[in-house]
XYZ file of C-alpha atoms in Angstrom:
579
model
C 0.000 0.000 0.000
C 1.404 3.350 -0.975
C 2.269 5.378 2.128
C -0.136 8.406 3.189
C 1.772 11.936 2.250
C -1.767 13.962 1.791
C -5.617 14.202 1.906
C -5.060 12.770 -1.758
C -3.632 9.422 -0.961
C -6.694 9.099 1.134
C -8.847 10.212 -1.185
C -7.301 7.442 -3.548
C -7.755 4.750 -1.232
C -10.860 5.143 -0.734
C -11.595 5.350 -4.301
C -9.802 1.693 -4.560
C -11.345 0.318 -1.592
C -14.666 0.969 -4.084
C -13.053 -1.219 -6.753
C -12.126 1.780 -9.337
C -9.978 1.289 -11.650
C -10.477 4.429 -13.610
C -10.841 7.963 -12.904
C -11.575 10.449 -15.698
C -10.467 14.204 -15.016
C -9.136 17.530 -16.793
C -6.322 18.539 -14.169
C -6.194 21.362 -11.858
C -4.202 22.604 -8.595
C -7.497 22.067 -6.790
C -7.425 18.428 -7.080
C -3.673 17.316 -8.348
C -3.062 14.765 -5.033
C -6.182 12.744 -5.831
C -4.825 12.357 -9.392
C -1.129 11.730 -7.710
C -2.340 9.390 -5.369
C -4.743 7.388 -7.672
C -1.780 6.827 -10.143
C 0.309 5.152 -7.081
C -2.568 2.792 -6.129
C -2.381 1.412 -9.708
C -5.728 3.397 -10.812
C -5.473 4.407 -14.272
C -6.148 8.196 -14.476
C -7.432 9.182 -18.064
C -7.028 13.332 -18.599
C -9.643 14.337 -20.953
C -9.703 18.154 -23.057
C -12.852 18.972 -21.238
C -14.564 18.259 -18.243
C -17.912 16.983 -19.989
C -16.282 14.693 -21.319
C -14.964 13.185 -17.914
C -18.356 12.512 -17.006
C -19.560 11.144 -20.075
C -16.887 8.742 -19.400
C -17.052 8.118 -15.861
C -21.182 7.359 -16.774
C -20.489 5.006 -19.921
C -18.351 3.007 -17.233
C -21.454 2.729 -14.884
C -23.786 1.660 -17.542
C -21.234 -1.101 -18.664
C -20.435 -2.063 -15.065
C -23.111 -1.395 -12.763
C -21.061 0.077 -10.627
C -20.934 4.189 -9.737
C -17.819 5.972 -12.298
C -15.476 8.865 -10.965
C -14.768 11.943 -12.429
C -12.336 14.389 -11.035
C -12.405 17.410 -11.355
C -11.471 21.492 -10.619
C -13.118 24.049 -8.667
C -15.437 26.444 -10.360
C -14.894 26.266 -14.376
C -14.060 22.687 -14.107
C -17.553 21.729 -11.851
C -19.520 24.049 -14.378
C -18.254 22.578 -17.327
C -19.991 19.219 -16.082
C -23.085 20.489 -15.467
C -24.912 19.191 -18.743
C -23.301 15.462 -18.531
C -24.407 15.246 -14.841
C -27.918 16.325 -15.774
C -27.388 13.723 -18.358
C -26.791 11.131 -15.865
C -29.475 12.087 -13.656
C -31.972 11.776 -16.112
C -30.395 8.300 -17.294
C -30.148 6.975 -14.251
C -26.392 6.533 -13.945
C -25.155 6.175 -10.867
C -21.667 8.274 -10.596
C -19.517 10.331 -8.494
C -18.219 13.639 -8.954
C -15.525 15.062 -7.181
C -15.168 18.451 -7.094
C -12.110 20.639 -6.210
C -12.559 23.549 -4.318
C -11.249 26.926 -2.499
C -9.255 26.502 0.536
C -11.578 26.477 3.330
C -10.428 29.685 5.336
C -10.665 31.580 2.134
C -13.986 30.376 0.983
C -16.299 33.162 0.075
C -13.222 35.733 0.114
C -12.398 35.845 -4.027
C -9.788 33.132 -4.152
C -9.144 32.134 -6.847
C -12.506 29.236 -8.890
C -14.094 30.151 -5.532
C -17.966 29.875 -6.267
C -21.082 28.512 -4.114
C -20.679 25.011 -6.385
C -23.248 23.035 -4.222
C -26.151 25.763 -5.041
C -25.117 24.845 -8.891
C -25.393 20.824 -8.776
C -28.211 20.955 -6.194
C -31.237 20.016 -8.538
C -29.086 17.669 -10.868
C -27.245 15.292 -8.380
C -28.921 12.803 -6.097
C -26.895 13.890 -2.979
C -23.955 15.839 -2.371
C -21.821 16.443 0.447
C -18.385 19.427 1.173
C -15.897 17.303 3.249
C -14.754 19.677 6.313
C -12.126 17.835 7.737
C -9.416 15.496 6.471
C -10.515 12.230 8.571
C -13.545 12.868 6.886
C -12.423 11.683 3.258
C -13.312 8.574 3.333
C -16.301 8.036 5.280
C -17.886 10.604 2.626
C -16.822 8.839 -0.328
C -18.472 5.340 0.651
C -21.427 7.232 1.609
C -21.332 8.243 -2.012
C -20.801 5.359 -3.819
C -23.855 3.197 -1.442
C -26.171 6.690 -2.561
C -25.179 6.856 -5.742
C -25.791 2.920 -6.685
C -29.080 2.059 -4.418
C -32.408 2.999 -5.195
C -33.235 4.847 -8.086
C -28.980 5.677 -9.463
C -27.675 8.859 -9.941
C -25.114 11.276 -9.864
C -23.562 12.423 -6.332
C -21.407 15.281 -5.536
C -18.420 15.524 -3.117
C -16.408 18.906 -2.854
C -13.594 18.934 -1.333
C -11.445 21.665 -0.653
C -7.753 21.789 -1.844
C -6.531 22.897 1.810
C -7.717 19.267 2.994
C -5.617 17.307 0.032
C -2.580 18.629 0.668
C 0.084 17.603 3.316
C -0.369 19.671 7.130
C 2.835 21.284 6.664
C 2.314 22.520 3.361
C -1.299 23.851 4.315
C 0.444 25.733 7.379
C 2.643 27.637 4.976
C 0.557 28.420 2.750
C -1.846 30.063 5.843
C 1.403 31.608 6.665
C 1.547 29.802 9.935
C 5.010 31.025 11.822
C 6.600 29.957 14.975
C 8.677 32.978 16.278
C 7.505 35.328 14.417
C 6.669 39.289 15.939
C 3.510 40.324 15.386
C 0.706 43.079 16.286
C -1.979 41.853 18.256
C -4.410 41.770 15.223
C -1.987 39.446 14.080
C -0.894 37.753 17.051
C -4.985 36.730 16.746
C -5.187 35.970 13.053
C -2.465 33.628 13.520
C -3.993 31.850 16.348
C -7.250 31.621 14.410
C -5.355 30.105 11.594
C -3.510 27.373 13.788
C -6.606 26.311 15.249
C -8.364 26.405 12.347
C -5.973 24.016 10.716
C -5.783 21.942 13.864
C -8.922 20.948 13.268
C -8.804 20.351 9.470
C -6.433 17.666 10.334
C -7.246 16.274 13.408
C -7.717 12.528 13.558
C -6.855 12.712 9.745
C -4.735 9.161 10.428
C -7.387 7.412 11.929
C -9.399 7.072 8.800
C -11.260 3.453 8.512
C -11.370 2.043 4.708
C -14.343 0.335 4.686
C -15.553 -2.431 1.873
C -17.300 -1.994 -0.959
C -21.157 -1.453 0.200
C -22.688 -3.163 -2.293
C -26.932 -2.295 -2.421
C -29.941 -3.902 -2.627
C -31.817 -4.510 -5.518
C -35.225 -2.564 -4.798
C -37.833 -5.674 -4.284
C -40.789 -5.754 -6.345
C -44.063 -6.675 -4.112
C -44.520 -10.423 -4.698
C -48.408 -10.020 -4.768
C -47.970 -7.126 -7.437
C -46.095 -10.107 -9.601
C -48.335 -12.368 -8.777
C -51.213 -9.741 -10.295
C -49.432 -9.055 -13.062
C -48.813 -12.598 -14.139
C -52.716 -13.230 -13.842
C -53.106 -10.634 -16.199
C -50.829 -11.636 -18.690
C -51.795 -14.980 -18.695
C -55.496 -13.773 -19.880
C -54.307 -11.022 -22.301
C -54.446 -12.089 -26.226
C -52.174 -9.262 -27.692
C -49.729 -8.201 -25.355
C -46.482 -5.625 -25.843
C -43.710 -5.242 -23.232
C -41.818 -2.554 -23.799
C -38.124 -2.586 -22.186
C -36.083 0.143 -21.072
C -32.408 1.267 -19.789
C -33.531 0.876 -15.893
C -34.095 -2.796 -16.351
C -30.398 -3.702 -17.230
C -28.663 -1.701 -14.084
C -28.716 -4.945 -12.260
C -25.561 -5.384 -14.836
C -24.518 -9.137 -12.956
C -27.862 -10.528 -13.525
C -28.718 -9.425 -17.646
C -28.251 -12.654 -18.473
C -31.216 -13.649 -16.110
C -33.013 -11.370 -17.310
C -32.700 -11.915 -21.358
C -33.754 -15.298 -20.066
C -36.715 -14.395 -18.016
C -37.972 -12.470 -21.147
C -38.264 -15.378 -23.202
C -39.235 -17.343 -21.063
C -42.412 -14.938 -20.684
C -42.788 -15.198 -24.607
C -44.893 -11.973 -25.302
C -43.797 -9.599 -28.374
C -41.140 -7.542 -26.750
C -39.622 -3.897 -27.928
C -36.298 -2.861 -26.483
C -35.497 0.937 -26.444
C -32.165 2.910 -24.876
C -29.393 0.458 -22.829
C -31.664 -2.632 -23.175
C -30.928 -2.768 -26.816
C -28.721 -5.846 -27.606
C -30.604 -7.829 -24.481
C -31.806 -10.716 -26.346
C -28.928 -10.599 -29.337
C -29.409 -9.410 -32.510
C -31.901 -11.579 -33.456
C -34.957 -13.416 -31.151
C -38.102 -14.460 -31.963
C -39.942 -12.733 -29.727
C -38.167 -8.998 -30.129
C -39.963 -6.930 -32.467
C -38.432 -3.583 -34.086
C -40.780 -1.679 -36.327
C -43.828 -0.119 -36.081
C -44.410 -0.235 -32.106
C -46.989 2.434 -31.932
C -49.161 0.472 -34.485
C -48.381 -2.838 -32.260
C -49.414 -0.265 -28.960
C -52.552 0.410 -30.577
C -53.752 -3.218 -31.220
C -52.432 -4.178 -27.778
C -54.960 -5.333 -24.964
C -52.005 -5.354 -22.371
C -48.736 -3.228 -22.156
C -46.004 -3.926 -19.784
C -43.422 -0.812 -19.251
C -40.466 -2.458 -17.253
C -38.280 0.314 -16.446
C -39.763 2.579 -18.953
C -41.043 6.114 -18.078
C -44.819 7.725 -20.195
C -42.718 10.269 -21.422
C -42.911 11.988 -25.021
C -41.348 8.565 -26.477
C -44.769 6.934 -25.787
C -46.861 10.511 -26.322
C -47.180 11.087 -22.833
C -49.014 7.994 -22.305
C -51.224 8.190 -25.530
C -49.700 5.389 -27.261
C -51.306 3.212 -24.836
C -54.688 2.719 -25.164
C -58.018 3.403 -22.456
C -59.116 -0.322 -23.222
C -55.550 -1.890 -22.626
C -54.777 -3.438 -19.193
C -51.492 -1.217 -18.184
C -49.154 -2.535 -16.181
C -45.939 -0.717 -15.049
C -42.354 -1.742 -13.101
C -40.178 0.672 -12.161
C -38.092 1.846 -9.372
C -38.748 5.526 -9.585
C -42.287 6.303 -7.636
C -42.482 9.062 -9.890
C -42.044 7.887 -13.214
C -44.101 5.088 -12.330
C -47.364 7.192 -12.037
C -45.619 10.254 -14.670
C -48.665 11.148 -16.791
C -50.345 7.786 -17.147
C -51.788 5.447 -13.731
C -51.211 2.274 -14.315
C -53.300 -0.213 -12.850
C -51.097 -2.483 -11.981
C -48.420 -0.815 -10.782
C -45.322 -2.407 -9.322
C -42.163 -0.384 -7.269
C -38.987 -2.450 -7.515
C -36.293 -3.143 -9.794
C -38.079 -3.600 -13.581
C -35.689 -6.086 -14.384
C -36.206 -8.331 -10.993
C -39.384 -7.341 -11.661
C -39.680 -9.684 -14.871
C -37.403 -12.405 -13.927
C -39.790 -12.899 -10.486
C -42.864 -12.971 -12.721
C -41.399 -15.336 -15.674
C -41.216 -17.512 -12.468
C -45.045 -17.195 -12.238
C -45.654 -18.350 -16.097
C -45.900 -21.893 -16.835
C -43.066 -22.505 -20.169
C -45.383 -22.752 -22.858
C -46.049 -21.834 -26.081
C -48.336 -18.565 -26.163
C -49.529 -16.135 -28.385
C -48.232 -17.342 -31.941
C -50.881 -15.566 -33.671
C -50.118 -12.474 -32.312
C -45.962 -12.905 -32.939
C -46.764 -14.032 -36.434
C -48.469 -11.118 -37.264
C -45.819 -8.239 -35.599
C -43.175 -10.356 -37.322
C -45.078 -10.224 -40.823
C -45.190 -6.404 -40.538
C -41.730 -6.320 -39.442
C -40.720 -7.953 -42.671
C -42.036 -5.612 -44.564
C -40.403 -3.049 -42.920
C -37.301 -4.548 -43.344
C -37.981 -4.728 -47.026
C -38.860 -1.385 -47.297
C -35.647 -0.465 -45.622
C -33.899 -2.382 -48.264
C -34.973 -0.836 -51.386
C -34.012 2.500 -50.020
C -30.854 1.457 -49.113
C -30.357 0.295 -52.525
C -30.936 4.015 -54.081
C -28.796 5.857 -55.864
C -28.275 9.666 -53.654
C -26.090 12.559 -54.428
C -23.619 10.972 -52.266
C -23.391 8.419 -49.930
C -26.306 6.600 -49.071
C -26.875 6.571 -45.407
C -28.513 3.922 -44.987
C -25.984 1.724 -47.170
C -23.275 3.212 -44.554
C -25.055 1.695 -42.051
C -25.725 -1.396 -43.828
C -21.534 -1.914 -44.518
C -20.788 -0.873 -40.854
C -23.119 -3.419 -39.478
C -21.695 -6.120 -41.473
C -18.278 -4.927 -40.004
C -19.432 -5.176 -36.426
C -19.606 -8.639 -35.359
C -20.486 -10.275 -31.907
C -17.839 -8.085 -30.407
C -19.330 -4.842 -31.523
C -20.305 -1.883 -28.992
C -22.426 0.786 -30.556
C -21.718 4.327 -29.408
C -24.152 6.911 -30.627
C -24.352 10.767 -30.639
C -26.499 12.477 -33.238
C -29.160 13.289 -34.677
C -30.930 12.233 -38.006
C -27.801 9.988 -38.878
C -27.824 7.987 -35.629
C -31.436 7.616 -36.027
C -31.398 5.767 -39.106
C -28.723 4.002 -38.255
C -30.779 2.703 -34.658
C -32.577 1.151 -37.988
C -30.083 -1.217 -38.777
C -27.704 -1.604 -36.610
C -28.457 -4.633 -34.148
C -26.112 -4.663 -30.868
C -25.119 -8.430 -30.444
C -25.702 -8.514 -26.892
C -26.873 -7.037 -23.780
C -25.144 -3.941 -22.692
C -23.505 -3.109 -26.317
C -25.408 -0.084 -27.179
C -24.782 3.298 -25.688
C -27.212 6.400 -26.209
C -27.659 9.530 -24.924
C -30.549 8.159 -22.980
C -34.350 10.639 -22.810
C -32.315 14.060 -22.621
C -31.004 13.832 -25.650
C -27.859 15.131 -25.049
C -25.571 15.779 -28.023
C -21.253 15.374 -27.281
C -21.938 12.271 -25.084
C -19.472 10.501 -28.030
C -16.272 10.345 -27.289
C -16.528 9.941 -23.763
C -18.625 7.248 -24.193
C -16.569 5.768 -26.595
C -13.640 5.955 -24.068
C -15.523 4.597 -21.386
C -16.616 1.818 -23.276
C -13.110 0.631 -24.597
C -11.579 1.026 -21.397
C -14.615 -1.484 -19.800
C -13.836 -3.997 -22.347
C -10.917 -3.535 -24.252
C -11.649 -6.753 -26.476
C -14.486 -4.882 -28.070
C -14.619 -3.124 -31.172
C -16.165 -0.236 -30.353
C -17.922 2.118 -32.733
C -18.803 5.753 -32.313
C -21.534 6.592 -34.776
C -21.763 10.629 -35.371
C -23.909 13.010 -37.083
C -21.877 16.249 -38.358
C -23.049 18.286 -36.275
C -22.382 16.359 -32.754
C -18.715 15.259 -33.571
C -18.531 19.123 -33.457
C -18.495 18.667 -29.839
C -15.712 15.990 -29.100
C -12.974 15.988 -32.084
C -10.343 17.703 -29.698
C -10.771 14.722 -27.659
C -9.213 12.291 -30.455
C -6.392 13.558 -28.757
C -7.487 11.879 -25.348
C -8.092 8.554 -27.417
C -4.781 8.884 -28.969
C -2.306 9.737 -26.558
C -4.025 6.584 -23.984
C -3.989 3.987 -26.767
C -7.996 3.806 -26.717
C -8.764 2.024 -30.466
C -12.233 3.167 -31.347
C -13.906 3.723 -34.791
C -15.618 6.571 -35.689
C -18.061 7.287 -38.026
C -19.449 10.828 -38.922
C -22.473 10.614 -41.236
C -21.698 13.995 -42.952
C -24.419 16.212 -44.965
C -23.279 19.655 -43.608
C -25.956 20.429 -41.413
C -28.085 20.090 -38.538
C -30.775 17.768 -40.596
C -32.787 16.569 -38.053
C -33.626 20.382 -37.135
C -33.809 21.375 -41.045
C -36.305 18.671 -41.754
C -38.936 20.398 -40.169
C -37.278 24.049 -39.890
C -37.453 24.574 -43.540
C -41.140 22.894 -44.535
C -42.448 25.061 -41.449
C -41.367 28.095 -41.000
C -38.853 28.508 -44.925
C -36.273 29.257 -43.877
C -32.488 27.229 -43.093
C -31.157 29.626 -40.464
C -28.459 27.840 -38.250
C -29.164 24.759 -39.678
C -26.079 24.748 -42.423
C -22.827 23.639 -42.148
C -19.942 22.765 -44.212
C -19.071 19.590 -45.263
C -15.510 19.741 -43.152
C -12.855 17.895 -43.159
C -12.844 16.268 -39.985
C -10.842 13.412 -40.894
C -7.725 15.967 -41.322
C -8.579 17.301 -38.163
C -8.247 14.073 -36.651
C -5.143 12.927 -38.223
C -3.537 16.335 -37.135
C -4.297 14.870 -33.186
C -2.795 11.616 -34.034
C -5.658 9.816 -35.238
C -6.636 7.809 -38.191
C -8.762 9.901 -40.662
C -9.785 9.355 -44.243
C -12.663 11.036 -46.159
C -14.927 9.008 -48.383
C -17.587 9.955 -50.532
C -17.429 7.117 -53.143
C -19.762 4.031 -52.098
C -17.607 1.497 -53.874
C -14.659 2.931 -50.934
C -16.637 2.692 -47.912
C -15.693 -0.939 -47.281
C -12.163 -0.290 -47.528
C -11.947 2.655 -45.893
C -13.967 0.964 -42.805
C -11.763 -1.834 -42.900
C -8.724 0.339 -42.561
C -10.487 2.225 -39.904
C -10.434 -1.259 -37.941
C -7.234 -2.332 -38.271
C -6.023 1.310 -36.972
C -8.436 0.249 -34.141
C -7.041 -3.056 -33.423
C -3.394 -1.454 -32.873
C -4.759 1.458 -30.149
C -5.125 4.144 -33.142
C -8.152 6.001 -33.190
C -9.892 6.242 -36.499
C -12.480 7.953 -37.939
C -13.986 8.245 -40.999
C -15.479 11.266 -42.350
C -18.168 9.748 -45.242
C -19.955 12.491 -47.324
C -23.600 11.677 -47.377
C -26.526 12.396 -49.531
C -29.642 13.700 -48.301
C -32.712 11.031 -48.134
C -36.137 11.568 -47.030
C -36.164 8.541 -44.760
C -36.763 10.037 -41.474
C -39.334 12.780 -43.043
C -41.305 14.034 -40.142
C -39.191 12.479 -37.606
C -39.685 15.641 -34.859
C -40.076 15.135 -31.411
C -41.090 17.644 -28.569
């Protein structure tokens, strides 16, 4: 064990008594020892060009693992800068902790330097949040943190620490100007007393500091006569849906269980956000097209871990007549806009493994499957043809088409975009549970590259792919450096029509006219290559194989890639807006 210099080392400790083995951060003097500290311990500290992107990171690698990610990061600039990812997290349910450098605590509210109230700015976005006062107090706090920020309904947490309690005693005394010997005036004589006490009790006790285990938290139980309801139900219904969503899978040990529960249960199933990839790419009873049609012909609809939000019209999409049944752990979203009537508080996806245990195994409900699958098909083959056309350019959905033949059963899908990612969530088919990684319902845009990082760094065997519209690799290019100085091999993809085309699509019909939705068709594979990355441009269809299959092999030897493909414009998502 690496010896105990400062409140950092402790700080680090802690953080590997949690079982971390990466902490994402954009340096600052406010939080160097943590950073110092973690490296000794053997925790691999990955320095990102923005803070945003430290979070994205730190929340990919809770989505992947289940367990809470850390970002580090400065006081002031570098807590605001995070402010978007956390609410990000918070509305996707990803349990992660941010530490937050801050002023020295004598000096607090004085105009040292970052100095701001950072607490009153996370307040509303983080599930808890806690300023550490005194140095024996580091690690207490930071378990506290990880148990909140895992159990119950996950989220982000907060910790601030100030930089006066990370630094060695002797060091702080100096800085507070803390002489022996020394003639003073009274006023001074007294400030200088202050000051010694004051520090005094900063580090009091500091070495008596327990490192406790990881606290690892209960699932939230579903009521076993709620199951037992619901599994009465279902047995009676003739045409039901269950819709799956990203709270099911953060029971990440047990989504094996759980792809097994669901077909086991055998009803038409349609999996949205991280529970894409659950059952494979392919399973007889997962549907893909059409679900609001399938909603409307539905006599029972089963939402495990999925909010009534605008992805379901507020509730609309199910209908009056339909029995609704809901799982969730969130009170709130369990009764947001729509009552179910059977409604059941627990863990979605223990939830549905308890009541496949209800259901005899047999055969139900062919009819039914026969019917979504038949209108499914034809989906499909409408797909097809129009990724057979002939555009301007590229063909997005014939990019799609040649990266999904590229990805294999070791592919994780990283998206961040708009009208390109969306068709692409067309075709591309995540292999397996947790291998998909969206925004999640805020819709955030730059949640790419850290992501992308997060994900390779989780499972390095992967080939990960970052999917990006134009106009959201915007937002994380400078961190191709990040990818390329730590060896991190993923693939990008930017679908690029030079503009903001999900916007236009309905800008221009509506009100005629394209303001802020243009942009140039860049060359963002040069401004890759200039950071050390692998970059090509393409905008020849007969070169997109090769150019993705270069982009791979860069990959495989821990070179970032991306490749900047021209597209045309297609009317496939026409009328695609969403408020």
């Amino acid at each position: 064990m690496a010896a105990y210099e400062h409140g950092g080392d402790w700080v680090a400790e802690a953080l590997l008594a949690q079982g971390v083995r990466f902490v994402f951060t954009l340096t600052g003097g406010h939080i160097a020892p943590i950073l110092v500290g973690a490296k000794r311990r053997g925790i691999r500290v990955i320095d990102t060009r923005h803070e945003a992107t430290a979070v994205f990171a730190a929340d990919a690698v809770a989505r992947l693992t289940g367990k809470p990610g850390v970002a580090i990061v400065t006081a002031g600039p570098g807590v605001t800068n995070t402010i978007t990812a956390l609410k990000n997290a918070q509305m996707a349910q990803s349990p992660l902790v941010l530490i937050g450098g801050a002023a020295a605590t004598a000096l607090r509210g004085r105009g040292a330097l970052q100095d701001i109230d950072q607490i009153a700015l996370v307040r509303s976005i983080v599930k808890w949040h806690r300023r550490v006062q005194r140095v024996r107090d580091l690690t207490s706090v930071l378990a506290e943190a990880f148990s909140v920020a895992a159990s119950g309904v996950p989220g982000p947490v907060f910790v601030e620490i100030p930089v006066d309690l990370l630094y060695g005693e002797a060091l702080v005394r100096e800085w507070y100007g803390i002489k022996s010997g020394t003639r003073r005036s009274l006023a001074g004589r007294i400030t200088q007393s202050y000051l010694n006490l004051h520090v005094g009790r900063l580090f009091a006790g500091a070495t008596t500091q327990q490192i406790g285990p990881i606290i690892a938290p209960e699932l939230p139980l579903p009521g076993v006569a709620t199951v037992q309801q619901a599994a009465t139900a279902l047995g009676q219904a003739k045409r039901p849906i269950v819709l799956v969503g990203s709270q099911a899978v953060l029971d990440v040990a047990n989504v094996g269980e759980l792809a097994r529960a669901i077909e086991r249960i055998g009803a038409p199933v349609y999996l949205s956000g991280m529970a894409r990839g659950l059952l494979g790419a392919e399973h007889r009873v997962q549907m893909r097209h059409k679900r609001r049609e399938a909603l409307r012909e539905a006599d029972l609809v089963l939402l495990a871990g999925v909010p009534c939000d605008f992805r379901l019209d507020y509730g609309n999409h199910i209908p009056h007549r339909a029995c609704y049944i809901s799982a969730n752990r969130s009170r709130a979203d369990l009764f947001h806009n729509r009552r179910p009537q059977i409604a059941a508080l627990g863990d979605a996806g223990l939830f549905l493994r308890m009541l496949a245990a209800q259901l005899p195994p047999v055969a139900r409900w062919e009819a039914w499957q026969a019917q979504l699958h038949a209108r499914d098909a034809a989906r499909e083959a409408e797909i097809a043809q129009q990724a057979d056309q002939r555009l301007a350019a590229i063909n997005p959905l014939q990019l799609c088409r040649e990266i999904a033949a590229r990805g294999g059963p070791n592919a994780i899908y990283v998206v961040d975009g708009g009208d390109f990612v969306a068709t692409a969530s067309y075709i591309l088919r995540p292999p397996a549970p947790l291998t998909w990684l969206d925004p999640g319902p805020f819709g955030t845009l730059g949640v790419g590259a850290g992501f992308a990082l997060g994900a390779k760094l989780c499972r390095p065997e992967a080939d990960v792919w970052l999917i990006y519209g134009d106009g959201s690799a915007g937002y994380g290019l400078a961190e191709f450096d990040t990818l390329t100085r730590h060896g991190i091999g993923v693939v990008a993809v930017v679908g690029n029509d030079g503009g903001w085309t999900q916007i236009a699509r309905e800008q221009v019909p509506m009100l005629g006219d394209s303001i802020g939705t243009a942009l140039a068709l860049s060359d963002y594979d040069k401004t890759v290559a200039g950071l050390g990355a692998f970059g090509v441009r393409v905008d020849d269809p007969e070169l997109i194989g090769d150019a993705l299959d270069a982009a791979q092999q860069a990959g495989l030897h821990g070179q970032p890639a991306l490749i900047n493909a021209i597209i045309g414009k297609s009317d496939f998502r026409k009328g695609s807006l969403s408020m």
